[in-house]
Tab-separated table of C-alpha atoms and ligand atoms in Angstrom:
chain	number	residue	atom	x	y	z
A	1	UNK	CA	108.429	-35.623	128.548
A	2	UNK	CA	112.248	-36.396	129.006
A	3	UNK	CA	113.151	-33.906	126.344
A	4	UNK	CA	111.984	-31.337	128.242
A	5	UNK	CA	114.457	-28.458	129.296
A	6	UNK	CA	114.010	-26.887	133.201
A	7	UNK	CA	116.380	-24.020	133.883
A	8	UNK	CA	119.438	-25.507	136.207
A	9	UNK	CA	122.682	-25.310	136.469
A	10	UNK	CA	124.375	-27.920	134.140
A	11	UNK	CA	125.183	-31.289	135.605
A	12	UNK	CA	123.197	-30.112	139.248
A	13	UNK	CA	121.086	-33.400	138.302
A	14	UNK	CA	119.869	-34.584	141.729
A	15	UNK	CA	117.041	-34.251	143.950
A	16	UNK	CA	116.806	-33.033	147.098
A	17	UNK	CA	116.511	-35.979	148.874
A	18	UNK	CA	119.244	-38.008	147.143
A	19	UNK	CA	121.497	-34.842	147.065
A	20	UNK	CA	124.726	-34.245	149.021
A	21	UNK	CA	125.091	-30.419	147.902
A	22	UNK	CA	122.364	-28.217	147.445
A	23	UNK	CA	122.855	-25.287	145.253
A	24	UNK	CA	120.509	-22.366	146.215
A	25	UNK	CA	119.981	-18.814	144.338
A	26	UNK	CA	119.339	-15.706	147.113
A	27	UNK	CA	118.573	-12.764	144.539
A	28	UNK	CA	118.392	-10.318	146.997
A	29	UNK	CA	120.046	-6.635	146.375
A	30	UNK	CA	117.632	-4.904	148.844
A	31	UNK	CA	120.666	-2.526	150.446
A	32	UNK	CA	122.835	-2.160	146.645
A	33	UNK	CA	123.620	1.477	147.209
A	34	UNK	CA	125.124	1.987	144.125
A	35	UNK	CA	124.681	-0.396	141.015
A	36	UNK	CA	121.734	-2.711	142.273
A	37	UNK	CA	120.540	-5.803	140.040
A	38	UNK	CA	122.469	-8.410	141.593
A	39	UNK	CA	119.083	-10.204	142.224
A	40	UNK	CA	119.026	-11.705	138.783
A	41	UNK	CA	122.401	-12.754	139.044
A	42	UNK	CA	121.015	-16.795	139.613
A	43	UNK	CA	119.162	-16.719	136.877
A	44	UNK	CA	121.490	-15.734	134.427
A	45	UNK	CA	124.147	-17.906	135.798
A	46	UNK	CA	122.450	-20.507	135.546
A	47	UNK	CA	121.658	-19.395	131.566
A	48	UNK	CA	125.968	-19.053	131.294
A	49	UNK	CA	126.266	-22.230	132.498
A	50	UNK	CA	124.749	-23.773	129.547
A	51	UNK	CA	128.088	-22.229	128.201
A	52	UNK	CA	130.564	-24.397	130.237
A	53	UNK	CA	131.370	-28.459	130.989
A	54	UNK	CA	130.655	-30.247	133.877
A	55	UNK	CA	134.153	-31.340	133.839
A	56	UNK	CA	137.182	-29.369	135.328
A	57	UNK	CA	140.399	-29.977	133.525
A	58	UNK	CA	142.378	-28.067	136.567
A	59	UNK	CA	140.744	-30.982	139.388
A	60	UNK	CA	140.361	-33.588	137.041
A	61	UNK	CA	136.661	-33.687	138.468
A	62	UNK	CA	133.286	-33.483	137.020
A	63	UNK	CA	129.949	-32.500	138.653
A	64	UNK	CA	128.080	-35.373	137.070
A	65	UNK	CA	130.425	-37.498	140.328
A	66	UNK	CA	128.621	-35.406	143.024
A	67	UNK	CA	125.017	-35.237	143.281
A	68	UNK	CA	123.893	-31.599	143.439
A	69	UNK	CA	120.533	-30.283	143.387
A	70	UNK	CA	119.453	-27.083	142.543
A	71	UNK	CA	116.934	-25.694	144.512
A	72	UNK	CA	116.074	-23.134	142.576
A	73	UNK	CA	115.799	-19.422	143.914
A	74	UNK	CA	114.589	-18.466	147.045
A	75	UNK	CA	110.850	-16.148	146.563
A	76	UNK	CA	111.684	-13.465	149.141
A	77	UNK	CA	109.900	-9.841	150.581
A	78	UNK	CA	110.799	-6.549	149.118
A	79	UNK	CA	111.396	-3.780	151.318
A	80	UNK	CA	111.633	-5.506	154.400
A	81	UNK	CA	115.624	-5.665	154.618
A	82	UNK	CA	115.415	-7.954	158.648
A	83	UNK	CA	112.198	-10.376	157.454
A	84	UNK	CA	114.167	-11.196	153.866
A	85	UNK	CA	117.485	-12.185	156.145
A	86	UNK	CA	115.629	-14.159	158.779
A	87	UNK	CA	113.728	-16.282	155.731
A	88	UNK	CA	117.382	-16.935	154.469
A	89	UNK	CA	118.688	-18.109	158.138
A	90	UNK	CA	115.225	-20.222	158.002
A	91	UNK	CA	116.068	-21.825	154.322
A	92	UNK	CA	119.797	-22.276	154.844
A	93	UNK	CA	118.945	-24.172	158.479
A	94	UNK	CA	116.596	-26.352	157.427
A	95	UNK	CA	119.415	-27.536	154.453
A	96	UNK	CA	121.503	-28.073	157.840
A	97	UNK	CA	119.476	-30.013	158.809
A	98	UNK	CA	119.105	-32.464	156.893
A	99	UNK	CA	122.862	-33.157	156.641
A	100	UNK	CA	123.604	-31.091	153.212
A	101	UNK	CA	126.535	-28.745	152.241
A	102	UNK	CA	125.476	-25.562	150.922
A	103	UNK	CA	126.382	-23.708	148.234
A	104	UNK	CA	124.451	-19.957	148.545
A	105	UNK	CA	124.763	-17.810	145.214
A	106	UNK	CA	123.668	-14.182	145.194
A	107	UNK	CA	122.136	-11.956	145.361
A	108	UNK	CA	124.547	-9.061	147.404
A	109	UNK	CA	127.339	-9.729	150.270
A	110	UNK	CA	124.989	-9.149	153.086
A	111	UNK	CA	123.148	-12.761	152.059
A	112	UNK	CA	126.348	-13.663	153.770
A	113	UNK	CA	124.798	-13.073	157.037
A	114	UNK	CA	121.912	-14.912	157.482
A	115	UNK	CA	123.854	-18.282	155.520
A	116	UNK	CA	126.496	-17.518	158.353
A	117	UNK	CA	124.042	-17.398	161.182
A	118	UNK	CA	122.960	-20.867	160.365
A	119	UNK	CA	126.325	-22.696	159.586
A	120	UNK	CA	127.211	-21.208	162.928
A	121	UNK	CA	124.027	-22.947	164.751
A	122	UNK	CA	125.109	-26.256	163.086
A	123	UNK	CA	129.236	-26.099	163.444
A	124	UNK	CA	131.032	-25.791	165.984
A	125	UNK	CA	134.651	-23.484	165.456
A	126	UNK	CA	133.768	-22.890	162.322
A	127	UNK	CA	136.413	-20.394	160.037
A	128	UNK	CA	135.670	-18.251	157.648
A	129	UNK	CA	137.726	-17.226	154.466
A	130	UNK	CA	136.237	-14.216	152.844
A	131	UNK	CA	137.729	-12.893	149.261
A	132	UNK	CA	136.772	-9.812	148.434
A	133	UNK	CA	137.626	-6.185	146.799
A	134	UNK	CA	136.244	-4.615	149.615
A	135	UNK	CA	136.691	-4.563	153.460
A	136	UNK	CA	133.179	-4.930	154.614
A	137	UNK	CA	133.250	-3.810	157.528
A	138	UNK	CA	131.693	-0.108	158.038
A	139	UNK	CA	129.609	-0.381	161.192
A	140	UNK	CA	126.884	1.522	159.232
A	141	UNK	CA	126.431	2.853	155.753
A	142	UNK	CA	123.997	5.660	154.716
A	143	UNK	CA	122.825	4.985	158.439
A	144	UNK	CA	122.158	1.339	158.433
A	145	UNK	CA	123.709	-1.658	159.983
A	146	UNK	CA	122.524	-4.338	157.717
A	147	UNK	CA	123.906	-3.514	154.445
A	148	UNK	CA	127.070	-4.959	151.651
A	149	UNK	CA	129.086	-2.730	153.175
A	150	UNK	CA	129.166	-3.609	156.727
A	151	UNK	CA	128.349	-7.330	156.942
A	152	UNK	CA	131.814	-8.558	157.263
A	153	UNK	CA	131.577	-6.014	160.344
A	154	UNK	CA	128.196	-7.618	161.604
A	155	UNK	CA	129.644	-11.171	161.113
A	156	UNK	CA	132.462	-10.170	163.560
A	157	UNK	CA	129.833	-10.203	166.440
A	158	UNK	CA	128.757	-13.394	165.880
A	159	UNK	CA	132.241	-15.094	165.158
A	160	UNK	CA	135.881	-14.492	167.141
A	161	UNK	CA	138.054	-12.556	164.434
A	162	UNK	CA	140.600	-15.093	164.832
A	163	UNK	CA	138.462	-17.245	162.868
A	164	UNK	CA	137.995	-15.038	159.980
A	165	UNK	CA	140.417	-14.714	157.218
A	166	UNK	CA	139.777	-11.953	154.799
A	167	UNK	CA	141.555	-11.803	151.338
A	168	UNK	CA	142.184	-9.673	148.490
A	169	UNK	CA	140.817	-5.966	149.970
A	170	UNK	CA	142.295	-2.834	147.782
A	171	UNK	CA	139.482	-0.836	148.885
A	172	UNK	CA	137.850	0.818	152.338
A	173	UNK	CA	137.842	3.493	154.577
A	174	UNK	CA	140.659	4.089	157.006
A	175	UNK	CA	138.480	3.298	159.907
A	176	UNK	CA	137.550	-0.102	158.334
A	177	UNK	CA	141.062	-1.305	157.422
A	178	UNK	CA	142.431	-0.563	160.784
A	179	UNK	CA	139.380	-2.396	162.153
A	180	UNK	CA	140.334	-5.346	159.838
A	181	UNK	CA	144.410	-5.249	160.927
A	182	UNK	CA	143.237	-5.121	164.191
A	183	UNK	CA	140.464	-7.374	164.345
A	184	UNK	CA	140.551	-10.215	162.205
A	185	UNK	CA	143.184	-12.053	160.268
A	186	UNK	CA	143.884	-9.319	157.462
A	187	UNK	CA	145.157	-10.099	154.002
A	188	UNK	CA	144.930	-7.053	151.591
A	189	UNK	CA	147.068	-8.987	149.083
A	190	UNK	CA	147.441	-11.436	146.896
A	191	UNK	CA	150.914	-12.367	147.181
A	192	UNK	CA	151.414	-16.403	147.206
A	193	UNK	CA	153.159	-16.627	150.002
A	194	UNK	CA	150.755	-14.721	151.924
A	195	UNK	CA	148.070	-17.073	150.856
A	196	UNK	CA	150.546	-19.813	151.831
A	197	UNK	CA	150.310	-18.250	154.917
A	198	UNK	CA	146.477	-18.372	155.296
A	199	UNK	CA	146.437	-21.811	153.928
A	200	UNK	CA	149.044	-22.899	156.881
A	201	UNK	CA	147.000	-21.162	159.617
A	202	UNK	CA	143.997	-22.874	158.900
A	203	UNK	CA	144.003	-26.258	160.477
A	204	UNK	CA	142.635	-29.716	158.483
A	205	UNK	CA	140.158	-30.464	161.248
A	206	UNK	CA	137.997	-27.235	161.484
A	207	UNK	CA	135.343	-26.607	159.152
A	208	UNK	CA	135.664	-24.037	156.552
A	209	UNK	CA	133.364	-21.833	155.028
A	210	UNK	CA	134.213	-19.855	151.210
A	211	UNK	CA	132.601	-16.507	150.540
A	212	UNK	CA	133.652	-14.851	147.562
A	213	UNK	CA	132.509	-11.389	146.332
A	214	UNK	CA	133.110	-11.286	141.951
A	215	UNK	CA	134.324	-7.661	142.661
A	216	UNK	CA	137.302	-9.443	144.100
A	217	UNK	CA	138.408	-9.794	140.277
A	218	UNK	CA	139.734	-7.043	137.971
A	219	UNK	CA	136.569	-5.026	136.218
A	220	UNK	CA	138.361	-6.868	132.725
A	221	UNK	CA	137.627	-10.153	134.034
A	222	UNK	CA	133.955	-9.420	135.517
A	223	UNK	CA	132.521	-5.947	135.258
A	224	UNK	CA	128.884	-6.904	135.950
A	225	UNK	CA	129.414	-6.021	139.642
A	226	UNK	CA	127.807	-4.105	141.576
A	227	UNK	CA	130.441	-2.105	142.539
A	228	UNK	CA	133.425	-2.745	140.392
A	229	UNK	CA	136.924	-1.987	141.670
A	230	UNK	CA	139.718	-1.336	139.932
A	231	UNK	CA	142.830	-2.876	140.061
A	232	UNK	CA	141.646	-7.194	140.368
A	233	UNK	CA	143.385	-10.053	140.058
A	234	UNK	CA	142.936	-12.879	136.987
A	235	UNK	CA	140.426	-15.731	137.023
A	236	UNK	CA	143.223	-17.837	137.268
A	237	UNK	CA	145.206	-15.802	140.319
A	238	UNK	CA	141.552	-16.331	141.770
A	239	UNK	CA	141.092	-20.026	141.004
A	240	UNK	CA	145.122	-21.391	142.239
A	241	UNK	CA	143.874	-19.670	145.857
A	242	UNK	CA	140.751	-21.199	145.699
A	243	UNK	CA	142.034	-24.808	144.914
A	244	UNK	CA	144.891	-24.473	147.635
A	245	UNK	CA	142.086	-24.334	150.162
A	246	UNK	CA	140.692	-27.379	148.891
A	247	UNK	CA	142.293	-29.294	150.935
A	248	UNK	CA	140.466	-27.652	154.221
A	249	UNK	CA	137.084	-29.080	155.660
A	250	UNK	CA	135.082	-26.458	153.543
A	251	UNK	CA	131.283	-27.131	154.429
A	252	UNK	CA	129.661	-24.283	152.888
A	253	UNK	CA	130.278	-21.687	149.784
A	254	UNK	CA	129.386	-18.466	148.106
A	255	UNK	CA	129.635	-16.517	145.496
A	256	UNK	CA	128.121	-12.933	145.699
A	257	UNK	CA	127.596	-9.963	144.024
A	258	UNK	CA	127.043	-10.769	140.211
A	259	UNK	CA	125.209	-8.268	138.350
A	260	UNK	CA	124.440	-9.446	135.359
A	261	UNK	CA	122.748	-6.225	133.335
A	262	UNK	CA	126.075	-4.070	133.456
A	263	UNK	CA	127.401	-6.694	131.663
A	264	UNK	CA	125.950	-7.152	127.830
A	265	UNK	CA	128.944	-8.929	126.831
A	266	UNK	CA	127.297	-11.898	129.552
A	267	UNK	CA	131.096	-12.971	129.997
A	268	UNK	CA	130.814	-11.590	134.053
A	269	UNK	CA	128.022	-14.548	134.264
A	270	UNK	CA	130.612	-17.420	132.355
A	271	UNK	CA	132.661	-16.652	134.472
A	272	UNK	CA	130.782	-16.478	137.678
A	273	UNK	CA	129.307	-20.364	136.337
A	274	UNK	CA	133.189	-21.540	135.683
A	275	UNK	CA	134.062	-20.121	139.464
A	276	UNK	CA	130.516	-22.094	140.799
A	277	UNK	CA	132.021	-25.533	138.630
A	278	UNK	CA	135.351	-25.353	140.237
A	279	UNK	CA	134.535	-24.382	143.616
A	280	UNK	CA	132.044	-26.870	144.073
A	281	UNK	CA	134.429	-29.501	143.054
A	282	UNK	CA	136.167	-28.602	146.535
A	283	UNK	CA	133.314	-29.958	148.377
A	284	UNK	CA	134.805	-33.314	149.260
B	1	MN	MN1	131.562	-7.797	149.426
């Protein structure tokens, strides 16, 4: 029976109960206003990743040294935008729980949310460094709170903007970028010594959680997005900022926001996997 072949991500080997990191798919893209699918974005990344090593030649680290599980993908409720977030909170708590980091892969940015809501319950001062194309942080799009589009705005209530670093925006509304300069620690750019900047401000002690959002890339490097923006940075502009904040107390991770279907070149999923490989590698 050993030569049987279960879909997981490569070198995510361990069981739950001997695992340190749990890798978990959330394919929800119930609020996607514009180009939804990113709910099959786990299982397709997990497919890519048949495409990559377990071994990073930037962190001279391999996956087969941690033991990850994969959890497979949360089964959640159509249609019912609150129930499918509190089921998240539920899932990502009882991970807490039991003493795990987390590593959440969407699924759309408002997953975010719900995996925030129950790192918060479980750390205290926690920071937040969120990468992303867009600001986030509408108070309500086509006339609902919950949605991509505001949750960066909804995680602001539930954690002091002085502990939230946002990186990378080149898109938003005037209202929402003059929430974000005013509100939280604002980084439209990625200039190094701005990211230097971040990386300073951030103390050693404090743990650290890593959202990123694909879009956050140029449309060349990943165009199955759900709502590609023109004008990204390079995988490897995205990795060296990444890695510098590898040094931080990060606790918990995602990636968001891969669509897989507007993609039929499947590179958008590659590279989502390679980003997954080198990020978890931060987990110390
Ligand atoms: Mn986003």
């Amino acid at each position: 029976m050993d030569n049987l072949k279960k879909l997981k991500f490569v070198g995510f080997e361990s069981n739950y109960p001997e695992s340190e990191i749990v890798f978990i798919g959330i394919p929800f893209d119930g609020t996607s206003s514009y180009r939804a699918g990113s709910r099959f974005g786990p299982i397709f990344l997990r497919e890519a990743s048949d495409s990559i090593e377990t071994y990073s030649i930037v962190q001279k680290k391999d996956l087969l040294d941690k033991r990850i599980c994969d959890a497979g993908d949360m089964i959640l409720p159509v249609g019912n935008t609150e129930r499918a977030l509190q089921e998240i909170e539920t899932r990502i708590s009882s991970i807490l729980r039991d003493r795990k980091k987390v590593f959440s892969f969407g699924g759309e940015h408002l997953i975010t949310l719900p995996v925030l809501k129950a790192f918060l319950d479980s750390y205290d001062d926690l920071f937040l460094i969120y990468i992303d194309a867009h600001a986030d942080l509408r108070d309500e799009y086509l006339g609902e709170r919950l949605s991509h589009a505001t949750v960066l705005r909804r995680v602001c209530e539930i954690l002091s903007g002085e502990n939230i670093f946002h990186i990378g925006t080149r898109s938003g509304e005037k209202s929402e970028i003059e929430f974000g300069e005013e509100n939280i620690n604002f980084y439209p750019s990625f200039v190094l010594e701005k990211l230097k900047e971040v990386n300073e401000r951030i103390p050693a002690s404090v743990p650290v959680y890593l959202s990123v959002d694909l879009d956050v890339l140029d449309p060349s490097v990943a165009p199955g997005v759900g709502n590609p923006e023109p004008g990204g940075i390079s995988f490897n502009s995205l990795l060296n900022c990444i890695c510098m904040f590898g040094e931080k107390n990060i606790v918990g991770m995602d990636i968001v926001e891969l669509s897989p279907h507007y993609d039929p070149s499947g590179v958008s999923a590659i590279v989502a996997a390679k980003l997954v490989r080198e990020m978890i590698l931060l987990f110390k």
